């Protein structure tokens, strides 16, 4: 039995859900999102509660049960609160600033890195060493943050690079004479 799948999804205030076939559509203050579930699960809406049930006892149905419930819960969270990832730049001369729809990063290369922000995600840089990625799609927010981080991952000797806020960087000692 799926422990996650058994829990019903409570819809926050201001969020409405509708099911047509295998497609779930959620509307909230931040926008509208949809999710198409596989034929292995049944999704029902009762007032402000969404439940997901497996169709049968096959392994695939049980796998899709928990995953579909999590996707529906992420839809509800996304359209009501949204998702965010915070990044920190550490290193001498490492800076970030927004110019229109482009994030300009100075990361120690001979040139500045221009990162084009995709549609559906907002990137802000309140301080030159902090980047905030926000949006209603958790997967897209995480992917944009990972793409920004990939330009200069934190290295273990000095800890320079772009890291997630609160991420622990395992430090190494370096050479001894």
PDB file of C-alpha atoms in Angstrom:
ATOM      1  CA  UNK A   1       0.000   0.000   0.000  1.00  0.00           C
ATOM      2  CA  UNK A   2       1.207   3.475  -0.832  1.00  0.00           C
ATOM      3  CA  UNK A   3       1.488   5.556   2.315  1.00  0.00           C
ATOM      4  CA  UNK A   4       1.629   8.765   0.297  1.00  0.00           C
ATOM      5  CA  UNK A   5      -1.177   7.764  -2.077  1.00  0.00           C
ATOM      6  CA  UNK A   6      -3.601   7.004   0.766  1.00  0.00           C
ATOM      7  CA  UNK A   7      -3.563  10.603   2.009  1.00  0.00           C
ATOM      8  CA  UNK A   8      -6.164  12.856   0.378  1.00  0.00           C
ATOM      9  CA  UNK A   9      -4.966  16.233  -0.947  1.00  0.00           C
ATOM     10  CA  UNK A  10      -6.588  19.140   0.937  1.00  0.00           C
ATOM     11  CA  UNK A  11      -7.050  22.150  -1.338  1.00  0.00           C
ATOM     12  CA  UNK A  12      -6.018  25.498   0.193  1.00  0.00           C
ATOM     13  CA  UNK A  13      -8.541  28.341   0.236  1.00  0.00           C
ATOM     14  CA  UNK A  14      -8.879  30.061  -3.123  1.00  0.00           C
ATOM     15  CA  UNK A  15      -7.913  26.945  -5.105  1.00  0.00           C
ATOM     16  CA  UNK A  16     -10.407  25.037  -7.254  1.00  0.00           C
ATOM     17  CA  UNK A  17      -9.845  21.655  -8.889  1.00  0.00           C
ATOM     18  CA  UNK A  18     -11.648  19.976 -11.763  1.00  0.00           C
ATOM     19  CA  UNK A  19     -11.147  16.548 -13.311  1.00  0.00           C
ATOM     20  CA  UNK A  20     -11.996  15.671 -16.904  1.00  0.00           C
ATOM     21  CA  UNK A  21     -10.975  12.126 -17.805  1.00  0.00           C
ATOM     22  CA  UNK A  22      -7.411  11.716 -16.535  1.00  0.00           C
ATOM     23  CA  UNK A  23      -6.575  15.450 -16.575  1.00  0.00           C
ATOM     24  CA  UNK A  24      -6.598  17.464 -13.346  1.00  0.00           C
ATOM     25  CA  UNK A  25      -6.815  21.255 -13.642  1.00  0.00           C
ATOM     26  CA  UNK A  26      -6.133  23.545 -10.676  1.00  0.00           C
ATOM     27  CA  UNK A  27      -6.864  27.257 -10.571  1.00  0.00           C
ATOM     28  CA  UNK A  28      -5.546  29.529  -7.856  1.00  0.00           C
ATOM     29  CA  UNK A  29      -4.339  33.041  -7.149  1.00  0.00           C
ATOM     30  CA  UNK A  30      -0.941  32.412  -8.827  1.00  0.00           C
ATOM     31  CA  UNK A  31      -2.296  30.848 -12.034  1.00  0.00           C
ATOM     32  CA  UNK A  32      -3.590  27.647 -13.620  1.00  0.00           C
ATOM     33  CA  UNK A  33      -1.795  24.292 -13.908  1.00  0.00           C
ATOM     34  CA  UNK A  34      -2.791  20.900 -15.330  1.00  0.00           C
ATOM     35  CA  UNK A  35      -1.570  17.339 -14.866  1.00  0.00           C
ATOM     36  CA  UNK A  36      -2.474  14.327 -17.004  1.00  0.00           C
ATOM     37  CA  UNK A  37      -2.442  11.116 -14.972  1.00  0.00           C
ATOM     38  CA  UNK A  38      -1.913   7.655 -16.426  1.00  0.00           C
ATOM     39  CA  UNK A  39      -4.779   5.172 -16.843  1.00  0.00           C
ATOM     40  CA  UNK A  40      -3.541   3.245 -13.775  1.00  0.00           C
ATOM     41  CA  UNK A  41      -5.170   5.633 -11.275  1.00  0.00           C
ATOM     42  CA  UNK A  42      -8.587   7.207 -10.669  1.00  0.00           C
ATOM     43  CA  UNK A  43      -8.729  10.823  -9.487  1.00  0.00           C
ATOM     44  CA  UNK A  44     -11.863  12.237  -7.817  1.00  0.00           C
ATOM     45  CA  UNK A  45     -12.719  15.656  -6.386  1.00  0.00           C
ATOM     46  CA  UNK A  46     -15.080  15.935  -3.376  1.00  0.00           C
ATOM     47  CA  UNK A  47     -15.510  19.583  -2.392  1.00  0.00           C
ATOM     48  CA  UNK A  48     -12.058  20.752  -1.360  1.00  0.00           C
ATOM     49  CA  UNK A  49     -10.473  17.267  -1.187  1.00  0.00           C
ATOM     50  CA  UNK A  50      -8.809  15.421  -4.086  1.00  0.00           C
ATOM     51  CA  UNK A  51      -8.301  11.658  -3.734  1.00  0.00           C
ATOM     52  CA  UNK A  52      -6.228   9.321  -5.881  1.00  0.00           C
ATOM     53  CA  UNK A  53      -6.991   5.573  -6.048  1.00  0.00           C
ATOM     54  CA  UNK A  54      -5.193   2.811  -7.977  1.00  0.00           C
ATOM     55  CA  UNK A  55      -7.037   0.785 -10.616  1.00  0.00           C
ATOM     56  CA  UNK A  56      -6.013  -2.754  -9.759  1.00  0.00           C
ATOM     57  CA  UNK A  57      -3.152  -4.237  -7.778  1.00  0.00           C
ATOM     58  CA  UNK A  58      -0.412  -4.288 -10.416  1.00  0.00           C
ATOM     59  CA  UNK A  59       3.032  -2.941  -9.548  1.00  0.00           C
ATOM     60  CA  UNK A  60       2.700  -0.114 -12.085  1.00  0.00           C
ATOM     61  CA  UNK A  61      -0.680   0.955 -10.655  1.00  0.00           C
ATOM     62  CA  UNK A  62       0.803   1.141  -7.155  1.00  0.00           C
ATOM     63  CA  UNK A  63       3.806   3.143  -8.428  1.00  0.00           C
ATOM     64  CA  UNK A  64       1.602   5.616 -10.264  1.00  0.00           C
ATOM     65  CA  UNK A  65      -0.674   5.956  -7.228  1.00  0.00           C
ATOM     66  CA  UNK A  66       1.882   7.694  -4.994  1.00  0.00           C
ATOM     67  CA  UNK A  67       3.446   9.660  -7.838  1.00  0.00           C
ATOM     68  CA  UNK A  68       0.081  10.966  -9.086  1.00  0.00           C
ATOM     69  CA  UNK A  69      -0.950  12.024  -5.577  1.00  0.00           C
ATOM     70  CA  UNK A  70       2.329  13.937  -5.163  1.00  0.00           C
ATOM     71  CA  UNK A  71       1.884  15.652  -8.539  1.00  0.00           C
ATOM     72  CA  UNK A  72      -1.660  16.736  -7.575  1.00  0.00           C
ATOM     73  CA  UNK A  73      -0.379  18.052  -4.216  1.00  0.00           C
ATOM     74  CA  UNK A  74       2.371  19.988  -6.048  1.00  0.00           C
ATOM     75  CA  UNK A  75      -0.251  21.528  -8.348  1.00  0.00           C
ATOM     76  CA  UNK A  76      -2.207  22.735  -5.316  1.00  0.00           C
ATOM     77  CA  UNK A  77       0.910  24.170  -3.657  1.00  0.00           C
ATOM     78  CA  UNK A  78       2.108  25.792  -6.889  1.00  0.00           C
ATOM     79  CA  UNK A  79      -1.105  27.685  -7.702  1.00  0.00           C
ATOM     80  CA  UNK A  80      -1.587  28.835  -4.091  1.00  0.00           C
ATOM     81  CA  UNK A  81       1.917  29.610  -2.745  1.00  0.00           C
ATOM     82  CA  UNK A  82       4.373  28.858  -5.557  1.00  0.00           C
ATOM     83  CA  UNK A  83       7.841  27.381  -5.275  1.00  0.00           C
ATOM     84  CA  UNK A  84      11.205  29.061  -4.768  1.00  0.00           C
ATOM     85  CA  UNK A  85      14.877  28.172  -4.740  1.00  0.00           C
ATOM     86  CA  UNK A  86      17.548  30.412  -3.269  1.00  0.00           C
ATOM     87  CA  UNK A  87      21.120  30.426  -4.577  1.00  0.00           C
ATOM     88  CA  UNK A  88      24.221  32.011  -3.042  1.00  0.00           C
ATOM     89  CA  UNK A  89      27.367  33.121  -4.862  1.00  0.00           C
ATOM     90  CA  UNK A  90      30.605  32.870  -2.918  1.00  0.00           C
ATOM     91  CA  UNK A  91      33.979  33.889  -4.308  1.00  0.00           C
ATOM     92  CA  UNK A  92      35.925  37.054  -4.972  1.00  0.00           C
ATOM     93  CA  UNK A  93      34.242  39.050  -7.737  1.00  0.00           C
ATOM     94  CA  UNK A  94      31.324  36.618  -8.170  1.00  0.00           C
ATOM     95  CA  UNK A  95      28.216  38.747  -8.797  1.00  0.00           C
ATOM     96  CA  UNK A  96      24.743  38.458 -10.281  1.00  0.00           C
ATOM     97  CA  UNK A  97      22.336  41.099 -11.535  1.00  0.00           C
ATOM     98  CA  UNK A  98      19.127  41.136 -13.549  1.00  0.00           C
ATOM     99  CA  UNK A  99      18.913  43.158 -16.767  1.00  0.00           C
ATOM    100  CA  UNK A 100      15.419  42.799 -18.167  1.00  0.00           C
ATOM    101  CA  UNK A 101      14.876  39.077 -18.846  1.00  0.00           C
ATOM    102  CA  UNK A 102      18.592  38.219 -18.673  1.00  0.00           C
ATOM    103  CA  UNK A 103      20.590  37.261 -15.570  1.00  0.00           C
ATOM    104  CA  UNK A 104      24.158  38.556 -15.896  1.00  0.00           C
ATOM    105  CA  UNK A 105      26.646  36.465 -13.921  1.00  0.00           C
ATOM    106  CA  UNK A 106      30.277  37.418 -13.252  1.00  0.00           C
ATOM    107  CA  UNK A 107      31.858  34.097 -12.301  1.00  0.00           C
ATOM    108  CA  UNK A 108      35.582  34.541 -12.846  1.00  0.00           C
ATOM    109  CA  UNK A 109      35.490  33.703 -16.541  1.00  0.00           C
ATOM    110  CA  UNK A 110      37.025  36.059 -19.123  1.00  0.00           C
ATOM    111  CA  UNK A 111      33.457  37.032 -20.073  1.00  0.00           C
ATOM    112  CA  UNK A 112      30.139  37.560 -18.301  1.00  0.00           C
ATOM    113  CA  UNK A 113      27.600  34.740 -18.484  1.00  0.00           C
ATOM    114  CA  UNK A 114      24.196  35.836 -19.813  1.00  0.00           C
ATOM    115  CA  UNK A 115      21.473  33.440 -18.623  1.00  0.00           C
ATOM    116  CA  UNK A 116      18.148  33.826 -20.473  1.00  0.00           C
ATOM    117  CA  UNK A 117      15.287  33.333 -17.975  1.00  0.00           C
ATOM    118  CA  UNK A 118      12.581  31.034 -19.427  1.00  0.00           C
ATOM    119  CA  UNK A 119       8.858  31.808 -19.507  1.00  0.00           C
ATOM    120  CA  UNK A 120       6.929  30.935 -16.323  1.00  0.00           C
ATOM    121  CA  UNK A 121       9.845  31.548 -13.942  1.00  0.00           C
ATOM    122  CA  UNK A 122      10.890  34.794 -12.270  1.00  0.00           C
ATOM    123  CA  UNK A 123      14.485  35.346 -11.205  1.00  0.00           C
ATOM    124  CA  UNK A 124      15.442  38.193  -8.886  1.00  0.00           C
ATOM    125  CA  UNK A 125      18.741  39.278  -7.420  1.00  0.00           C
ATOM    126  CA  UNK A 126      18.204  41.520  -4.380  1.00  0.00           C
ATOM    127  CA  UNK A 127      21.895  41.414  -3.421  1.00  0.00           C
ATOM    128  CA  UNK A 128      24.774  40.829  -5.863  1.00  0.00           C
ATOM    129  CA  UNK A 129      25.547  37.511  -4.133  1.00  0.00           C
ATOM    130  CA  UNK A 130      22.004  36.116  -3.902  1.00  0.00           C
ATOM    131  CA  UNK A 131      19.651  34.771  -6.585  1.00  0.00           C
ATOM    132  CA  UNK A 132      15.984  33.882  -6.017  1.00  0.00           C
ATOM    133  CA  UNK A 133      14.180  31.645  -8.524  1.00  0.00           C
ATOM    134  CA  UNK A 134      10.353  31.549  -8.185  1.00  0.00           C
ATOM    135  CA  UNK A 135       7.471  29.996 -10.114  1.00  0.00           C
ATOM    136  CA  UNK A 136       4.364  27.804  -9.930  1.00  0.00           C
ATOM    137  CA  UNK A 137       5.954  24.709 -11.543  1.00  0.00           C
ATOM    138  CA  UNK A 138       8.270  22.942  -9.083  1.00  0.00           C
ATOM    139  CA  UNK A 139      10.087  21.002 -11.790  1.00  0.00           C
ATOM    140  CA  UNK A 140      10.791  24.113 -13.863  1.00  0.00           C
ATOM    141  CA  UNK A 141      11.960  26.152 -10.841  1.00  0.00           C
ATOM    142  CA  UNK A 142      14.357  23.375  -9.814  1.00  0.00           C
ATOM    143  CA  UNK A 143      15.673  22.962 -13.363  1.00  0.00           C
ATOM    144  CA  UNK A 144      16.344  26.698 -13.805  1.00  0.00           C
ATOM    145  CA  UNK A 145      18.153  26.798 -10.436  1.00  0.00           C
ATOM    146  CA  UNK A 146      20.219  23.749 -11.430  1.00  0.00           C
ATOM    147  CA  UNK A 147      21.085  25.329 -14.796  1.00  0.00           C
ATOM    148  CA  UNK A 148      22.291  28.512 -13.066  1.00  0.00           C
ATOM    149  CA  UNK A 149      24.285  26.478 -10.532  1.00  0.00           C
ATOM    150  CA  UNK A 150      25.892  24.418 -13.327  1.00  0.00           C
ATOM    151  CA  UNK A 151      27.815  27.480 -14.551  1.00  0.00           C
ATOM    152  CA  UNK A 152      30.090  27.308 -11.503  1.00  0.00           C
ATOM    153  CA  UNK A 153      29.453  24.475  -9.034  1.00  0.00           C
ATOM    154  CA  UNK A 154      30.976  24.917  -5.565  1.00  0.00           C
ATOM    155  CA  UNK A 155      34.459  23.473  -5.328  1.00  0.00           C
ATOM    156  CA  UNK A 156      35.675  21.657  -2.188  1.00  0.00           C
ATOM    157  CA  UNK A 157      38.955  23.513  -1.511  1.00  0.00           C
ATOM    158  CA  UNK A 158      37.875  27.150  -1.121  1.00  0.00           C
ATOM    159  CA  UNK A 159      34.094  26.715  -1.382  1.00  0.00           C
ATOM    160  CA  UNK A 160      33.847  29.138  -4.315  1.00  0.00           C
ATOM    161  CA  UNK A 161      30.920  28.842  -6.708  1.00  0.00           C
ATOM    162  CA  UNK A 162      27.124  28.921  -6.816  1.00  0.00           C
ATOM    163  CA  UNK A 163      25.391  26.863  -4.129  1.00  0.00           C
ATOM    164  CA  UNK A 164      21.858  26.411  -2.867  1.00  0.00           C
ATOM    165  CA  UNK A 165      21.087  28.332   0.317  1.00  0.00           C
ATOM    166  CA  UNK A 166      21.741  26.035   3.267  1.00  0.00           C
ATOM    167  CA  UNK A 167      23.721  23.514   1.171  1.00  0.00           C
ATOM    168  CA  UNK A 168      26.734  22.025   2.954  1.00  0.00           C
ATOM    169  CA  UNK A 169      29.949  21.966   0.937  1.00  0.00           C
ATOM    170  CA  UNK A 170      32.317  19.186   2.043  1.00  0.00           C
ATOM    171  CA  UNK A 171      35.675  20.909   2.407  1.00  0.00           C
ATOM    172  CA  UNK A 172      39.031  19.320   1.645  1.00  0.00           C
ATOM    173  CA  UNK A 173      42.346  20.333   3.199  1.00  0.00           C
ATOM    174  CA  UNK A 174      44.667  20.732   0.215  1.00  0.00           C
ATOM    175  CA  UNK A 175      48.379  19.984  -0.168  1.00  0.00           C
ATOM    176  CA  UNK A 176      50.864  20.029   2.727  1.00  0.00           C
ATOM    177  CA  UNK A 177      54.553  20.857   2.398  1.00  0.00           C
TER     178      UNK A 177
END
